[in-house]
Amino acid sequence: AVLCCAVLCCAVLCCAVQLSEESLLQLAELGYSHKSASRALRFSGGNLQQAVDFLDAQQEKKQVSSHTGSME
């Protein structure tokens, strides 16, 4: 129940964040999709550097899981 509440609160707060078109464009120039960039900016409260850090961490997780999956 606590986790559900935390996720719900995060979703409400994330939706309230105004996304900067400039930040979205900068993330697009770095090769991120609009969907990924929007999600990262919402997650980071609109902070571009934190959004990049979030996206980098997500890519690292995908790479690790793809390498781990191939070893099984």
Coordinates of N, CA and C in Angstrom, one line a residue:
A1 N 0.8 -1.2 0.0 CA 0.0 0.0 0.0 C 0.9 1.3 0.0
V2 N 2.0 1.2 0.8 CA 2.8 2.4 0.8 C 3.5 2.6 -0.6
L3 N 3.9 1.6 -1.2 CA 4.5 1.7 -2.5 C 3.5 2.3 -3.5
C4 N 2.3 1.8 -3.5 CA 1.2 2.3 -4.4 C 1.0 3.8 -4.2
C5 N 1.0 4.2 -2.9 CA 0.8 5.6 -2.6 C 2.0 6.4 -3.1
A6 N 3.2 5.9 -3.0 CA 4.4 6.6 -3.4 C 4.4 6.8 -5.0
V7 N 4.0 5.7 -5.6 CA 3.9 5.8 -7.1 C 2.8 6.7 -7.5
L8 N 1.7 6.7 -6.9 CA 0.6 7.6 -7.2 C 1.0 9.1 -7.0
C9 N 1.6 9.3 -5.8 CA 2.1 10.7 -5.5 C 3.1 11.2 -6.6
C10 N 4.0 10.3 -6.9 CA 5.0 10.7 -8.0 C 4.3 11.0 -9.3
A11 N 3.3 10.2 -9.7 CA 2.6 10.4 -10.9 C 1.9 11.7 -10.9
V12 N 1.3 12.1 -9.8 CA 0.6 13.4 -9.7 C 1.6 14.5 -9.8
L13 N 2.7 14.4 -9.1 CA 3.7 15.5 -9.1 C 4.3 15.6 -10.5
C14 N 4.6 14.4 -11.1 CA 5.2 14.4 -12.4 C 4.3 15.1 -13.5
C15 N 3.1 14.9 -13.4 CA 2.2 15.5 -14.4 C 2.1 17.0 -14.3
A16 N 2.4 17.5 -13.1 CA 2.3 19.0 -12.8 C 3.5 19.7 -13.4
V17 N 4.6 19.0 -13.7 CA 5.8 19.6 -14.2 C 5.6 20.1 -15.6
Q18 N 6.0 21.4 -15.8 CA 5.9 22.0 -17.2 C 7.2 21.6 -17.9
L19 N 7.1 21.0 -19.0 CA 8.2 20.5 -19.8 C 8.7 21.7 -20.7
S20 N 10.0 21.9 -20.6 CA 10.6 23.0 -21.5 C 10.8 22.4 -22.9
E21 N 10.3 23.1 -23.8 CA 10.5 22.7 -25.2 C 12.0 22.6 -25.6
E22 N 12.8 23.6 -25.0 CA 14.2 23.7 -25.2 C 14.9 22.4 -24.7
S23 N 14.5 22.0 -23.5 CA 15.1 20.8 -22.9 C 14.7 19.5 -23.7
L24 N 13.5 19.5 -24.2 CA 13.1 18.3 -25.0 C 13.9 18.3 -26.3
L25 N 14.2 19.5 -26.9 CA 15.0 19.5 -28.1 C 16.4 19.1 -27.8
Q26 N 17.0 19.6 -26.7 CA 18.3 19.2 -26.3 C 18.5 17.7 -26.1
L27 N 17.5 17.1 -25.5 CA 17.5 15.6 -25.3 C 17.4 14.9 -26.7
A28 N 16.5 15.5 -27.5 CA 16.4 14.9 -28.9 C 17.7 14.9 -29.6
E29 N 18.4 16.0 -29.5 CA 19.7 16.2 -30.1 C 20.7 15.2 -29.6
L30 N 20.5 14.7 -28.4 CA 21.4 13.7 -27.8 C 21.0 12.3 -28.2
G31 N 19.9 12.2 -29.0 CA 19.5 10.9 -29.5 C 18.3 10.2 -28.8
Y32 N 17.7 10.9 -27.8 CA 16.6 10.3 -27.0 C 15.3 10.6 -27.7
S33 N 14.4 9.6 -27.6 CA 13.1 9.8 -28.2 C 12.3 10.8 -27.4
H34 N 11.3 11.4 -28.0 CA 10.4 12.4 -27.4 C 9.8 11.8 -26.1
K35 N 9.3 10.5 -26.3 CA 8.7 9.8 -25.1 C 9.6 9.6 -24.0
S36 N 10.9 9.2 -24.3 CA 11.9 9.0 -23.2 C 12.3 10.3 -22.6
A37 N 12.5 11.3 -23.4 CA 12.9 12.6 -22.9 C 11.8 13.2 -22.0
S38 N 10.5 13.1 -22.4 CA 9.4 13.7 -21.6 C 9.3 13.0 -20.3
R39 N 9.4 11.6 -20.3 CA 9.4 10.9 -19.1 C 10.5 11.3 -18.1
A40 N 11.7 11.4 -18.7 CA 12.9 11.7 -17.8 C 12.7 13.1 -17.3
L41 N 12.3 14.1 -18.1 CA 12.1 15.4 -17.6 C 11.0 15.5 -16.5
R42 N 10.0 14.7 -16.6 CA 8.9 14.7 -15.6 C 9.5 14.0 -14.3
F43 N 10.2 13.0 -14.5 CA 10.8 12.3 -13.3 C 11.8 13.2 -12.6
S44 N 12.5 14.0 -13.3 CA 13.5 14.9 -12.7 C 13.0 16.3 -12.3
G45 N 11.7 16.5 -12.5 CA 11.2 17.8 -12.1 C 11.5 18.9 -13.0
G46 N 11.9 18.5 -14.3 CA 12.2 19.5 -15.3 C 13.7 19.8 -15.3
N47 N 14.5 19.2 -14.5 CA 16.0 19.4 -14.5 C 16.7 18.7 -15.6
L48 N 17.3 19.4 -16.5 CA 17.9 18.7 -17.7 C 19.0 17.8 -17.3
Q49 N 19.9 18.2 -16.4 CA 21.0 17.3 -16.1 C 20.5 16.1 -15.4
Q50 N 19.6 16.2 -14.5 CA 19.0 15.0 -13.8 C 18.3 14.1 -14.8
A51 N 17.7 14.7 -15.8 CA 17.0 13.9 -16.9 C 18.0 13.1 -17.6
V52 N 19.1 13.7 -18.0 CA 20.2 13.0 -18.7 C 20.8 11.9 -17.9
D53 N 21.0 12.2 -16.6 CA 21.5 11.1 -15.7 C 20.5 10.0 -15.6
F54 N 19.2 10.3 -15.5 CA 18.2 9.2 -15.5 C 18.2 8.4 -16.7
L55 N 18.3 9.1 -17.9 CA 18.3 8.3 -19.2 C 19.5 7.5 -19.3
D56 N 20.7 8.0 -18.9 CA 21.9 7.2 -18.9 C 21.8 6.0 -18.0
A57 N 21.2 6.2 -16.9 CA 21.1 5.0 -15.9 C 20.1 4.0 -16.5
Q58 N 19.1 4.4 -17.2 CA 18.1 3.5 -17.8 C 18.8 2.7 -19.0
Q59 N 19.7 3.4 -19.7 CA 20.4 2.7 -20.8 C 21.4 1.7 -20.2
E60 N 22.1 2.0 -19.1 CA 23.0 1.1 -18.5 C 22.2 -0.1 -18.0
K61 N 21.1 0.1 -17.4 CA 20.3 -1.1 -16.9 C 19.9 -2.0 -18.1
K62 N 19.5 -1.4 -19.2 CA 19.2 -2.2 -20.4 C 20.4 -3.0 -20.9
Q63 N 21.5 -2.4 -20.9 CA 22.7 -3.0 -21.4 C 23.1 -4.2 -20.5
V64 N 23.1 -3.9 -19.2 CA 23.4 -5.0 -18.2 C 22.5 -6.1 -18.3
S65 N 21.2 -5.9 -18.4 CA 20.2 -7.0 -18.5 C 20.3 -7.7 -19.8
S66 N 20.7 -7.0 -20.9 CA 20.9 -7.8 -22.2 C 22.1 -8.6 -22.1
H67 N 23.2 -8.2 -21.4 CA 24.4 -9.0 -21.3 C 24.1 -10.2 -20.4
T68 N 23.4 -9.9 -19.3 CA 23.1 -11.0 -18.3 C 22.2 -12.0 -19.0
G69 N 21.2 -11.6 -19.8 CA 20.3 -12.5 -20.4 C 21.0 -13.4 -21.4
S70 N 22.1 -12.9 -22.1 CA 22.8 -13.7 -23.0 C 23.7 -14.7 -22.4
M71 N 24.0 -14.5 -21.1 CA 24.9 -15.5 -20.4 C 24.2 -16.6 -19.8
E72 N 22.8 -16.6 -19.7 CA 22.1 -17.7 -19.1 C 21.9 -18.8 -20.1

